[in-house]
Amino acid sequence: MSKVAIKDEISATSIIPTQLLISSTFICCQMLVLLISIFLATVLLSLLLTYYSKEVLLNAGRVLPDLHKPIQVKVPSPGGVAISVSFIVGALVYMQIFGYSHKILLACYIGAICSFIGLIDDIIPIGPLGKIVVTGVAFSPISLSSVSIVGLPHIIPRCLYPVGSILLGIFVVNASNMVAGFNGLEAGLSSIVNIALFIIAMQLHGVVFAFPHLILLASCIGFLYYNFYPAKIFPGNCGTFAMGGFTAAFAMVNGLHIPLFLLFIPHLFDFVVKFRVSFKVKEYGHAEHGEGGIIYPPRYKSLISILLKRFRLTELKLVLSLWLIELFLSVIVVFYTTKVLF
């Protein structure tokens, strides 16, 4: 073979990797644009639905007093329907573009049922035991799927995975509903948790199965615009159940039971310290507004009451403090799960 022929062959073989690199880069950029578009569209849809829900609820007289303000203004509730609808629409568009997944559909179904349970509870109050039972029923489809728990020791029988998943789902949904009641608290905590779960899921499973956590983040951001201090709308149990249900369902179909549980340690602590009154909190009163906007703790023990007793906090500072605690915990959980556990 002549030197010219060898040179031409080398040039041809070097062109192929370059073309592949350009092609793969173009596909990645195209995929990134689509993902960003879905995220922004979900934020916009959540904004519009929250605003529309606010107007409809006001006109219908569905309002609750904002208990932690010097003047107890009436705030429309429940506005959590906007979170559920915007998320489901965003998830369906996502699957339409990137392909349907039975795991994503299952998680959407469970989250939607939880949201509906919360909506019923807003209209016709369900007792504490009833909430446990119905959320358990909502998560029962998990037992019909092939559940795997990443990072769990093999000595634990796989037959216990579905039971553990249902119990964890019950805990997350009801805990999300218990650490609540302050402007922007629930949506902010849910946003931080889902950012952490997205990072973990992306490293384990790639962006396809991780991205729904960002869609839920987008729904929470749109709602948070109107729910942040001073709140113009409350999520209601519909919203807290939706955020807890979607978060738990998507984490569990990805096998992220352990990170999910670790991220809800503040909620677990809150449940433990107020266990004696957890089912009858309303009988003990609520945190009260004091001079200078300072919030006085309620008469029962809880994570919030401990913070309020130790520090003189306004409602805004209390919410930001709880966000900061969850953010700090999320950094630890992300590092632990990605560097140590997995």
GROMACS .gro file of N, CA and C in nm, residues 176-265:
model
  270
  176SER      N    1  -4.535   1.477   5.580
  176SER     CA    2  -4.539   1.601   5.501
  176SER      C    3  -4.655   1.689   5.543
  177ASN      N    4  -4.761   1.625   5.588
  177ASN     CA    5  -4.881   1.697   5.630
  177ASN      C    6  -4.870   1.750   5.773
  178MET      N    7  -4.775   1.696   5.851
  178MET     CA    8  -4.761   1.735   5.991
  178MET      C    9  -4.663   1.850   6.010
  179VAL      N   10  -4.552   1.850   5.935
  179VAL     CA   11  -4.457   1.962   5.942
  179VAL      C   12  -4.505   2.066   5.841
  180ALA      N   13  -4.601   2.145   5.882
  180ALA     CA   14  -4.669   2.236   5.791
  180ALA      C   15  -4.734   2.349   5.871
  181GLY      N   16  -4.802   2.438   5.800
  181GLY     CA   17  -4.879   2.542   5.867
  181GLY      C   18  -4.818   2.680   5.863
  182PHE      N   19  -4.700   2.696   5.800
  182PHE     CA   20  -4.636   2.827   5.790
  182PHE      C   21  -4.611   2.859   5.642
  183ASN      N   22  -4.618   2.986   5.610
  183ASN     CA   23  -4.612   3.030   5.470
  183ASN      C   24  -4.489   2.978   5.398
  184GLY      N   25  -4.509   2.898   5.294
  184GLY     CA   26  -4.400   2.850   5.210
  184GLY      C   27  -4.323   2.732   5.265
  185LEU      N   28  -4.357   2.686   5.384
  185LEU     CA   29  -4.278   2.580   5.448
  185LEU      C   30  -4.284   2.449   5.370
  186GLU      N   31  -4.404   2.400   5.341
  186GLU     CA   32  -4.420   2.268   5.280
  186GLU      C   33  -4.361   2.262   5.140
  187ALA      N   34  -4.393   2.362   5.057
  187ALA     CA   35  -4.343   2.362   4.919
  187ALA      C   36  -4.192   2.379   4.915
  188GLY      N   37  -4.137   2.458   5.008
  188GLY     CA   38  -3.993   2.476   5.013
  188GLY      C   39  -3.920   2.350   5.053
  189LEU      N   40  -3.969   2.281   5.156
  189LEU     CA   41  -3.907   2.155   5.199
  189LEU      C   42  -3.915   2.051   5.088
  190SER      N   43  -4.030   2.043   5.022
  190SER     CA   44  -4.047   1.946   4.913
  190SER      C   45  -3.951   1.976   4.799
  191SER      N   46  -3.929   2.103   4.770
  191SER     CA   47  -3.836   2.142   4.663
  191SER      C   48  -3.695   2.096   4.694
  192ILE      N   49  -3.650   2.119   4.818
  192ILE     CA   50  -3.515   2.080   4.858
  192ILE      C   51  -3.498   1.929   4.853
  193VAL      N   52  -3.596   1.856   4.904
  193VAL     CA   53  -3.591   1.709   4.904
  193VAL      C   54  -3.582   1.655   4.762
  194ASN      N   55  -3.660   1.711   4.670
  194ASN     CA   56  -3.661   1.660   4.533
  194ASN      C   57  -3.535   1.696   4.456
  195ILE      N   58  -3.471   1.806   4.490
  195ILE     CA   59  -3.341   1.836   4.429
  195ILE      C   60  -3.240   1.729   4.470
  196ALA      N   61  -3.239   1.695   4.599
  196ALA     CA   62  -3.147   1.592   4.649
  196ALA      C   63  -3.175   1.456   4.584
  197LEU      N   64  -3.303   1.419   4.575
  197LEU     CA   65  -3.339   1.291   4.514
  197LEU      C   66  -3.304   1.288   4.365
  198PHE      N   67  -3.317   1.402   4.298
  198PHE     CA   68  -3.279   1.409   4.156
  198PHE      C   69  -3.130   1.381   4.139
  199ILE      N   70  -3.048   1.443   4.222
  199ILE     CA   71  -2.902   1.424   4.211
  199ILE      C   72  -2.866   1.277   4.234
  200ILE      N   73  -2.927   1.217   4.335
  200ILE     CA   74  -2.897   1.076   4.367
  200ILE      C   75  -2.947   0.985   4.255
  201ALA      N   76  -3.071   1.006   4.211
  201ALA     CA   77  -3.129   0.920   4.106
  201ALA      C   78  -3.053   0.935   3.975
  202MET      N   79  -3.006   1.055   3.944
  202MET     CA   80  -2.934   1.076   3.818
  202MET      C   81  -2.802   0.998   3.818
  203GLN      N   82  -2.734   0.994   3.930
  203GLN     CA   83  -2.608   0.922   3.936
  203GLN      C   84  -2.628   0.771   3.930
  204LEU      N   85  -2.743   0.723   3.979
  204LEU     CA   86  -2.770   0.579   3.980
  204LEU      C   87  -2.838   0.530   3.853
  205HIS      N   88  -2.935   0.606   3.803
  205HIS     CA   89  -3.019   0.559   3.693
  205HIS      C   90  -3.015   0.647   3.568
  206GLY      N   91  -2.948   0.760   3.573
  206GLY     CA   92  -2.948   0.849   3.458
  206GLY      C   93  -3.063   0.948   3.465
  207VAL      N   94  -3.061   1.043   3.373
  207VAL     CA   95  -3.155   1.155   3.378
  207VAL      C   96  -3.298   1.114   3.347
  208VAL      N   97  -3.319   1.006   3.270
  208VAL     CA   98  -3.454   0.967   3.227
  208VAL      C   99  -3.543   0.938   3.347
  209PHE      N  100  -3.493   0.860   3.443
  209PHE     CA  101  -3.574   0.826   3.560
  209PHE      C  102  -3.561   0.930   3.671
  210ALA      N  103  -3.459   1.015   3.663
  210ALA     CA  104  -3.439   1.116   3.768
  210ALA      C  105  -3.519   1.243   3.742
  211PHE      N  106  -3.544   1.275   3.615
  211PHE     CA  107  -3.602   1.405   3.580
  211PHE      C  108  -3.740   1.431   3.640
  212PRO      N  109  -3.827   1.330   3.661
  212PRO     CA  110  -3.956   1.360   3.725
  212PRO      C  111  -3.944   1.434   3.857
  213HIS      N  112  -3.834   1.415   3.929
  213HIS     CA  113  -3.815   1.491   4.053
  213HIS      C  114  -3.801   1.640   4.023
  214LEU      N  115  -3.741   1.674   3.909
  214LEU     CA  116  -3.730   1.815   3.870
  214LEU      C  117  -3.864   1.870   3.822
  215ILE      N  118  -3.946   1.784   3.762
  215ILE     CA  119  -4.080   1.827   3.722
  215ILE      C  120  -4.162   1.862   3.846
  216LEU      N  121  -4.149   1.780   3.951
  216LEU     CA  122  -4.218   1.810   4.076
  216LEU      C  123  -4.162   1.937   4.139
  217LEU      N  124  -4.031   1.956   4.129
  217LEU     CA  125  -3.969   2.080   4.176
  217LEU      C  126  -4.029   2.201   4.103
  218ALA      N  127  -4.046   2.188   3.972
  218ALA     CA  128  -4.104   2.297   3.893
  218ALA      C  129  -4.246   2.330   3.939
  219SER      N  130  -4.324   2.227   3.967
  219SER     CA  131  -4.461   2.247   4.016
  219SER      C  132  -4.461   2.319   4.151
  220CYS      N  133  -4.367   2.282   4.237
  220CYS     CA  134  -4.357   2.346   4.369
  220CYS      C  135  -4.311   2.491   4.357
  221ILE      N  136  -4.220   2.518   4.265
  221ILE     CA  137  -4.170   2.655   4.246
  221ILE      C  138  -4.283   2.747   4.201
  222GLY      N  139  -4.361   2.701   4.104
  222GLY     CA  140  -4.473   2.781   4.057
  222GLY      C  141  -4.572   2.811   4.167
  223PHE      N  142  -4.600   2.711   4.250
  223PHE     CA  143  -4.693   2.729   4.361
  223PHE      C  144  -4.632   2.818   4.469
  224LEU      N  145  -4.503   2.802   4.493
  224LEU     CA  146  -4.434   2.875   4.599
  224LEU      C  147  -4.435   3.026   4.574
  225TYR      N  148  -4.444   3.066   4.449
  225TYR     CA  149  -4.449   3.209   4.415
  225TYR      C  150  -4.565   3.277   4.486
  226TYR      N  151  -4.677   3.208   4.498
  226TYR     CA  152  -4.796   3.263   4.565
  226TYR      C  153  -4.808   3.218   4.710
  227ASN      N  154  -4.735   3.113   4.746
  227ASN     CA  155  -4.746   3.056   4.881
  227ASN      C  156  -4.641   3.109   4.977
  228PHE      N  157  -4.534   3.171   4.923
  228PHE     CA  158  -4.427   3.221   5.009
  228PHE      C  159  -4.477   3.342   5.087
  229TYR      N  160  -4.410   3.371   5.196
  229TYR     CA  161  -4.449   3.478   5.288
  229TYR      C  162  -4.457   3.615   5.218
  230PRO      N  163  -4.565   3.689   5.235
  230PRO     CA  164  -4.692   3.650   5.297
  230PRO      C  165  -4.778   3.572   5.197
  231ALA      N  166  -4.828   3.458   5.239
  231ALA     CA  167  -4.898   3.367   5.149
  231ALA      C  168  -5.027   3.426   5.095
  232LYS      N  169  -5.048   3.404   4.967
  232LYS     CA  170  -5.173   3.444   4.902
  232LYS      C  171  -5.263   3.322   4.877
  233ILE      N  172  -5.208   3.203   4.904
  233ILE     CA  173  -5.285   3.079   4.891
  233ILE      C  174  -5.219   2.972   4.977
  234PHE      N  175  -5.298   2.882   5.032
  234PHE     CA  176  -5.247   2.770   5.111
  234PHE      C  177  -5.258   2.641   5.029
  235PRO      N  178  -5.165   2.545   5.051
  235PRO     CA  179  -5.174   2.418   4.976
  235PRO      C  180  -5.289   2.330   5.023
  236GLY      N  181  -5.322   2.340   5.153
  236GLY     CA  182  -5.422   2.250   5.208
  236GLY      C  183  -5.366   2.109   5.217
  237ASN      N  184  -5.444   2.018   5.270
  237ASN     CA  185  -5.401   1.877   5.276
  237ASN      C  186  -5.385   1.819   5.136
  238CYS      N  187  -5.462   1.872   5.042
  238CYS     CA  188  -5.448   1.830   4.902
  238CYS      C  189  -5.305   1.852   4.853
  239GLY      N  190  -5.248   1.967   4.887
  239GLY     CA  191  -5.112   1.998   4.843
  239GLY      C  192  -5.006   1.921   4.917
  240THR      N  193  -5.019   1.911   5.050
  240THR     CA  194  -4.917   1.840   5.127
  240THR      C  195  -4.918   1.690   5.097
  241PHE      N  196  -5.038   1.634   5.079
  241PHE     CA  197  -5.047   1.492   5.041
  241PHE      C  198  -4.990   1.469   4.901
  242ALA      N  199  -5.013   1.563   4.811
  242ALA     CA  200  -4.960   1.550   4.675
  242ALA      C  201  -4.808   1.554   4.675
  243MET      N  202  -4.750   1.653   4.744
  243MET     CA  203  -4.605   1.665   4.749
  243MET      C  204  -4.541   1.542   4.813
  244GLY      N  205  -4.599   1.496   4.924
  244GLY     CA  206  -4.546   1.376   4.988
  244GLY      C  207  -4.566   1.252   4.905
  245GLY      N  208  -4.684   1.240   4.842
  245GLY     CA  209  -4.715   1.121   4.762
  245GLY      C  210  -4.629   1.108   4.638
  246PHE      N  211  -4.618   1.215   4.561
  246PHE     CA  212  -4.536   1.211   4.439
  246PHE      C  213  -4.388   1.189   4.474
  247THR      N  214  -4.340   1.259   4.576
  247THR     CA  215  -4.200   1.245   4.616
  247THR      C  216  -4.168   1.102   4.656
  248ALA      N  217  -4.251   1.045   4.743
  248ALA     CA  218  -4.228   0.908   4.790
  248ALA      C  219  -4.239   0.807   4.677
  249ALA      N  220  -4.341   0.822   4.594
  249ALA     CA  221  -4.365   0.724   4.487
  249ALA      C  222  -4.249   0.722   4.388
  250PHE      N  223  -4.202   0.838   4.345
  250PHE     CA  224  -4.092   0.841   4.248
  250PHE      C  225  -3.961   0.794   4.309
  251ALA      N  226  -3.939   0.827   4.435
  251ALA     CA  227  -3.817   0.778   4.500
  251ALA      C  228  -3.818   0.626   4.510
  252MET      N  229  -3.933   0.569   4.544
  252MET     CA  230  -3.941   0.424   4.566
  252MET      C  231  -3.938   0.343   4.437
  253VAL      N  232  -3.997   0.393   4.329
  253VAL     CA  233  -3.988   0.317   4.203
  253VAL      C  234  -3.844   0.316   4.151
  254ASN      N  235  -3.762   0.411   4.199
  254ASN     CA  236  -3.621   0.411   4.165
  254ASN      C  237  -3.535   0.339   4.269
  255GLY      N  238  -3.601   0.282   4.371
  255GLY     CA  239  -3.528   0.209   4.474
  255GLY      C  240  -3.458   0.297   4.575
  256LEU      N  241  -3.496   0.425   4.583
  256LEU     CA  242  -3.427   0.519   4.672
  256LEU      C  243  -3.497   0.530   4.808
  257HIS      N  244  -3.534   0.417   4.863
  257HIS     CA  245  -3.602   0.415   4.993
  257HIS      C  246  -3.513   0.473   5.104
  258ILE      N  247  -3.387   0.433   5.104
  258ILE     CA  248  -3.296   0.476   5.212
  258ILE      C  249  -3.272   0.626   5.207
  259PRO      N  250  -3.233   0.685   5.092
  259PRO     CA  251  -3.219   0.831   5.087
  259PRO      C  252  -3.349   0.904   5.123
  260LEU      N  253  -3.462   0.851   5.077
  260LEU     CA  254  -3.591   0.913   5.108
  260LEU      C  255  -3.613   0.918   5.259
  261PHE      N  256  -3.589   0.806   5.325
  261PHE     CA  257  -3.607   0.802   5.470
  261PHE      C  258  -3.511   0.898   5.540
  262LEU      N  259  -3.386   0.902   5.497
  262LEU     CA  260  -3.287   0.990   5.559
  262LEU      C  261  -3.325   1.137   5.542
  263LEU      N  262  -3.379   1.172   5.426
  263LEU     CA  263  -3.418   1.311   5.401
  263LEU      C  264  -3.538   1.354   5.486
  264PHE      N  265  -3.611   1.257   5.537
  264PHE     CA  266  -3.727   1.288   5.621
  264PHE      C  267  -3.698   1.270   5.770
  265ILE      N  268  -3.570   1.272   5.807
  265ILE     CA  269  -3.533   1.264   5.948
  265ILE      C  270  -3.592   1.379   6.030
   0.00000   0.00000   0.00000
